[in-house]
């Protein structure tokens, strides 16, 4: 089989030879290291690789080259090989300019010259980027293939499940792809059996549920122990951080999620404000790193498993799972975050998964290449969604009830949106109705100022508004505010019901709820900051408090 390619580009023959030599000495068994001495030559080589069906894992390019700058080459590389890792090689004196260029072209990294010793300054970066690439890359003839209808909610559910659980797969739309027909005909699959998931060994799951897919992929769904020191419900950033710290600090730790690791952050196309990632990081990449870290340190992870109820007996917490099983824990962390509320417009519920998507921009964007889509909402999640969709869709209309984005969206995203010609901002507007034949085809948009209404064609609606806390699985003794967010620590003292439920002589610990030993962190908690970093911080903090609680009982 052909090796995947690492391409090095530099107009300085000495630098080119040195990078090539260093890369070959470490990666030659697994990758073919090719080189080019100009942007134009590199682009030619990249096109040729594509025509031959070869895979390109990484391009490392010098910035200052006559004819074509490194960033230009790397931006064009993405059009041909969207997931190839792209690294800019730059002189120390040009780092500021390089960082600016990187932000604009969304590159993966910059390396400053010289990179000696490569063991410290080159290989760790390249290893890390290649790990990320490997996790996303799926060789042509290998892996999972999902065949279904674009407008089927079941197809969307399986796509979303595979993508959020970081399982690479190929999607074939049955009415468009000839490969889809070949697969279904060979396996005798009728339209009523779709979506169908084809495995490498030739076996097929027809109309599968996410749980069946998880089982078939060998993901564990049963807990290994009878009792845990800490059960973490919800594997978003807060839960993942708690799992990392819990496991590394010697607690028997179990992490559960009803869907997949990553939570809301996992659905983000690019998180630009998380410390330590100057070029931003995609939600799936951050999730991949965090779940690998938690499991390596000894945390057990089970998904999809939903917790539906909790009861406390003799200090032990008994969690009920949606499949009827029970788990026992000495302490519990509620890190179940928030979920989007259903949009109230007429007809919208009918098209969920058939053109109406809650979040999910990353999963569905490629299916809307060349089409006209709407993003509903003016927050950062909507801004990121719009930017991602704009890479594929012909037109992206951002619909907001307010007069602009300034009050609700970060400045950097507003800037990016303003510079993206196929994104159009529709202010003082609301979605009133969705119509179509089996899928979204038209929307009725109301003008808030003069109450007029227009009907426009649209292929999809991505909804990013209205969130609600996912706290319904907690018992009534866990006090919440009027919106359902969980009260913790000293905030509980002001709650009217607190003296009735809290029977300890001590005050609740910070992040402890009104039930001793049940903690809450991240977006589900009243007063949370709704940021990845704050959720991670609270998740890490909880583990100290769990130790404190366990010493008290
Ligand atoms: C599209 C998008 C982009 C964003 N971009 C940024 C950004 O750039 N920067 C930033 O700082 N913040 C960003 N945010 C906000 C940030 O992602 C959240 O603040 C953060 O994810 C909250 O983390 P959490 O762990 O508290 O909860 P969540 O991320 O909401 O995770 C909760 C998890 O709990 C699981 N769960 C829920 N109920 C149950 C149950 N009963 N049983 C088992 N599991 C359950 C869910 O499946 C989910 O995985 C973004 C949010 C979105 C939606």
Coordinates of N, CA, C and O and ligand atoms in Angstrom, one line a residue, residues 232-240 256-274 305-308 334-340 359-360 380-382 384-385 412-413 464 467 470-473 521-525 528-536 538, ligand 1:
X232 N -19.2 10.4 37.3 CA -19.4 11.7 36.7 C -20.5 11.5 35.6 O -20.3 10.7 34.7
X233 N -21.5 12.3 35.7 CA -22.6 12.1 34.7 C -22.5 13.3 33.8 O -22.7 14.5 34.1
X234 N -22.1 13.0 32.5 CA -21.9 14.0 31.5 C -20.5 14.2 31.2 O -19.7 14.6 32.1
X235 N -20.1 13.9 29.9 CA -18.7 14.0 29.6 C -18.4 15.2 28.7 O -17.7 15.1 27.7
X236 N -18.9 16.4 29.0 CA -18.5 17.6 28.4 C -17.2 18.0 29.0 O -16.5 17.3 29.8
X237 N -16.7 19.3 28.8 CA -15.4 19.7 29.4 C -15.4 19.6 30.9 O -14.3 19.2 31.4
X238 N -16.5 19.9 31.6 CA -16.4 19.7 33.1 C -16.2 18.3 33.5 O -15.3 18.0 34.3
X239 N -17.0 17.4 32.9 CA -16.9 16.0 33.2 C -15.5 15.4 32.8 O -14.9 14.6 33.6
X240 N -15.1 15.8 31.7 CA -13.8 15.2 31.2 C -12.6 15.7 32.1 O -11.8 14.9 32.5
X256 N -19.8 8.9 32.5 CA -20.9 8.4 31.6 C -21.4 9.5 30.7 O -21.4 10.7 31.1
X257 N -21.8 9.2 29.6 CA -22.5 10.2 28.8 C -23.7 9.6 28.0 O -23.5 8.5 27.5
X258 N -24.8 10.3 27.8 CA -25.9 9.8 27.1 C -25.7 9.7 25.6 O -26.4 9.0 24.9
X259 N -24.6 10.4 25.1 CA -24.4 10.5 23.7 C -23.0 10.2 23.3 O -22.7 9.2 22.6
X260 N -22.0 11.0 23.8 CA -20.6 10.9 23.4 C -19.8 11.8 24.2 O -20.4 12.7 24.9
X261 N -18.5 11.7 24.2 CA -17.7 12.7 25.0 C -17.7 14.0 24.2 O -17.9 14.1 23.0
X262 N -17.4 15.1 25.0 CA -17.2 16.4 24.3 C -18.3 17.4 24.6 O -18.0 18.6 24.7
X263 N -19.5 17.0 24.8 CA -20.6 17.9 25.2 C -20.8 18.9 24.1 O -20.5 18.7 22.9
X264 N -21.3 20.1 24.5 CA -21.5 21.2 23.6 C -20.1 21.6 22.9 O -20.1 21.9 21.7
X265 N -19.1 21.6 23.7 CA -17.8 22.0 23.1 C -17.4 21.1 22.0 O -16.8 21.5 21.0
X266 N -17.8 19.8 22.1 CA -17.4 18.8 21.1 C -18.1 19.2 19.7 O -17.6 18.8 18.7
X267 N -19.2 19.9 19.8 CA -19.8 20.3 18.5 C -19.3 21.6 17.9 O -19.7 22.0 16.9
X268 N -18.3 22.2 18.6 CA -17.8 23.5 18.1 C -16.8 23.2 17.0 O -16.0 22.4 17.1
X269 N -17.0 24.1 15.9 CA -16.0 23.9 14.8 C -14.7 24.4 15.1 O -13.7 23.9 14.7
X270 N -14.6 25.5 16.0 CA -13.3 26.0 16.3 C -13.4 26.9 17.6 O -14.1 27.9 17.6
X271 N -12.7 26.4 18.6 CA -12.7 27.1 19.9 C -11.4 28.0 19.9 O -10.4 27.4 19.8
X272 N -11.6 29.3 19.9 CA -10.4 30.2 19.7 C -9.9 30.7 21.0 O -8.9 31.4 21.0
X273 N -10.7 30.6 22.1 CA -10.3 31.3 23.4 C -9.9 30.3 24.5 O -10.0 30.7 25.6
X274 N -9.5 29.1 24.1 CA -9.1 28.1 25.2 C -7.6 28.2 25.4 O -6.9 28.1 24.4
X305 N -24.9 6.0 27.5 CA -25.7 5.6 28.7 C -26.3 6.8 29.3 O -25.6 7.7 29.7
X306 N -27.6 6.8 29.4 CA -28.3 8.0 30.0 C -28.6 7.7 31.5 O -29.2 6.7 31.8
X307 N -28.4 8.7 32.4 CA -28.8 8.5 33.7 C -30.2 9.2 33.8 O -30.4 10.3 33.4
X308 N -31.2 8.4 34.4 CA -32.5 8.9 34.4 C -33.0 9.3 35.8 O -34.0 10.0 36.0
X334 N -22.6 16.0 38.9 CA -23.6 16.4 37.8 C -22.9 17.4 36.9 O -22.7 18.5 37.3
X335 N -22.5 16.9 35.7 CA -21.9 17.8 34.7 C -22.6 17.6 33.4 O -22.0 17.4 32.4
X336 N -23.9 17.7 33.5 CA -24.8 17.4 32.4 C -25.1 18.6 31.5 O -25.8 18.5 30.5
X337 N -24.5 19.7 31.8 CA -24.6 20.9 30.9 C -25.9 21.4 30.5 O -26.9 21.3 31.3
X338 N -26.0 21.8 29.3 CA -27.2 22.4 28.7 C -27.5 21.8 27.4 O -26.7 21.3 26.7
X339 N -28.8 21.9 27.0 CA -29.2 21.4 25.6 C -30.0 22.5 25.0 O -30.6 23.3 25.7
X340 N -30.0 22.5 23.6 CA -30.9 23.5 22.9 C -32.3 23.2 23.2 O -32.8 22.1 23.2
X359 N -27.7 22.8 16.7 CA -26.2 22.7 16.6 C -25.8 22.0 15.4 O -26.2 22.4 14.3
X360 N -25.0 20.9 15.5 CA -24.8 19.9 14.4 C -24.3 20.5 13.1 O -24.3 19.8 12.1
X380 N -22.1 33.1 20.3 CA -20.8 32.6 19.7 C -21.0 31.2 19.0 O -20.4 31.0 18.0
X381 N -21.9 30.4 19.6 CA -22.1 29.1 18.9 C -22.7 29.3 17.5 O -22.3 28.6 16.6
X382 N -23.6 30.2 17.4 CA -24.2 30.5 16.1 C -23.1 31.1 15.1 O -23.1 30.7 13.9
X384 N -19.8 30.6 15.2 CA -18.9 29.5 14.8 C -19.6 28.6 13.7 O -19.0 28.2 12.7
X385 N -20.9 28.3 14.0 CA -21.7 27.5 13.1 C -21.7 28.1 11.7 O -21.5 27.5 10.7
X412 N -14.1 38.8 17.9 CA -13.4 38.2 16.8 C -14.3 37.5 15.8 O -14.0 37.4 14.6
X413 N -15.4 36.9 16.3 CA -16.3 36.2 15.4 C -17.1 37.2 14.5 O -17.3 37.0 13.3
X464 N -29.4 27.7 16.9 CA -28.5 27.8 18.0 C -29.0 28.7 19.1 O -28.3 29.7 19.6
X467 N -31.3 27.7 25.5 CA -30.8 26.5 26.1 C -31.5 26.2 27.4 O -32.0 27.2 28.0
X470 N -29.7 20.5 31.8 CA -30.1 19.1 31.8 C -30.0 18.6 33.3 O -29.0 17.9 33.6
X471 N -31.0 19.0 34.1 CA -30.9 18.6 35.5 C -32.1 17.8 35.9 O -32.3 17.5 37.1
X472 N -32.9 17.3 34.9 CA -34.2 16.6 35.3 C -33.9 15.3 35.9 O -34.8 14.8 36.6
X473 N -32.8 14.7 35.8 CA -32.5 13.4 36.3 C -32.1 13.4 37.8 O -32.0 12.4 38.5
X521 N -20.9 20.9 38.4 CA -19.9 21.7 37.7 C -20.3 22.0 36.3 O -21.0 21.2 35.7
X522 N -19.8 23.1 35.8 CA -20.1 23.5 34.4 C -21.4 24.1 34.2 O -22.1 24.7 35.1
X523 N -21.9 24.1 32.9 CA -23.1 24.8 32.5 C -24.4 24.5 33.2 O -25.3 25.2 33.2
X524 N -24.5 23.3 33.9 CA -25.7 22.9 34.5 C -25.8 23.6 35.9 O -26.9 23.7 36.5
X525 N -24.8 24.2 36.3 CA -24.7 24.9 37.7 C -25.2 26.3 37.6 O -24.8 27.0 36.6
X528 N -23.0 29.5 36.3 CA -21.8 29.1 35.5 C -21.5 30.1 34.5 O -22.3 31.0 34.1
X529 N -20.2 30.1 34.0 CA -19.7 31.1 33.1 C -20.0 30.7 31.6 O -19.6 31.5 30.7
X530 N -20.4 29.5 31.4 CA -20.7 29.1 30.0 C -19.5 29.2 29.1 O -19.6 29.7 27.9
X531 N -18.4 28.8 29.6 CA -17.2 28.7 28.8 C -16.5 27.4 29.0 O -16.6 26.8 30.0
X532 N -15.7 27.0 28.0 CA -15.0 25.7 28.1 C -14.0 25.8 29.3 O -14.0 24.9 30.1
X533 N -13.3 26.9 29.3 CA -12.3 27.0 30.4 C -12.9 27.0 31.8 O -12.3 26.3 32.7
X534 N -14.0 27.6 32.0 CA -14.6 27.6 33.3 C -15.2 26.3 33.7 O -15.0 25.8 34.8
X535 N -15.7 25.6 32.7 CA -16.2 24.2 32.9 C -15.1 23.3 33.3 O -15.1 22.5 34.3
X536 N -14.0 23.4 32.6 CA -12.8 22.6 32.9 C -12.3 22.9 34.3 O -12.0 22.0 35.1
X538 N -13.9 24.1 36.9 CA -14.8 23.6 37.9 C -14.7 22.1 38.0 O -14.7 21.5 39.1
Ligands
LIG1 C1 -21.4 25.2 19.1 C2 -20.8 25.7 20.4 C3 -19.6 26.5 20.3 C4 -19.0 26.9 21.5 N1 -17.9 27.6 21.5 C5 -17.2 28.0 22.6 C6 -16.0 28.6 22.5 O1 -15.5 28.9 21.5 N2 -15.4 29.0 23.7 C7 -16.0 28.7 24.9 O2 -15.3 29.0 26.0 N3 -17.2 28.1 25.0 C8 -17.8 27.7 23.9 N4 -19.1 27.1 24.0 C9 -19.6 26.9 25.3 C10 -19.0 25.6 25.9 O3 -19.0 24.6 25.0 C11 -19.8 25.2 27.1 O4 -19.8 26.2 28.1 C12 -19.2 23.9 27.7 O5 -19.2 22.8 26.8 C13 -20.0 23.5 29.0 O6 -19.4 22.3 29.4 P1 -20.1 21.3 30.4 O7 -19.2 20.1 30.6 O8 -20.6 22.0 31.6 O9 -21.5 20.8 29.7 P2 -21.7 20.3 28.2 O10 -20.7 20.6 27.3 O11 -23.1 20.7 27.9 O12 -21.8 18.6 28.3 C14 -22.7 18.0 29.0 C15 -22.7 16.5 28.7 O13 -23.7 15.8 29.5 C16 -24.3 14.8 28.8 N5 -25.6 14.5 29.4 C17 -26.7 15.3 29.6 N6 -27.6 14.7 30.3 C18 -27.2 13.5 30.6 C19 -27.7 12.3 31.3 N7 -28.9 12.4 31.9 N8 -27.0 11.2 31.4 C20 -25.7 11.1 30.8 N9 -25.2 12.2 30.2 C21 -25.9 13.3 30.0 C22 -24.5 15.4 27.4 O14 -24.7 14.4 26.4 C23 -23.2 16.2 27.2 O15 -22.2 15.5 26.6 C24 -19.7 26.7 22.8 C25 -20.9 26.0 22.8 C26 -21.5 25.5 21.6 C27 -22.8 24.8 21.7

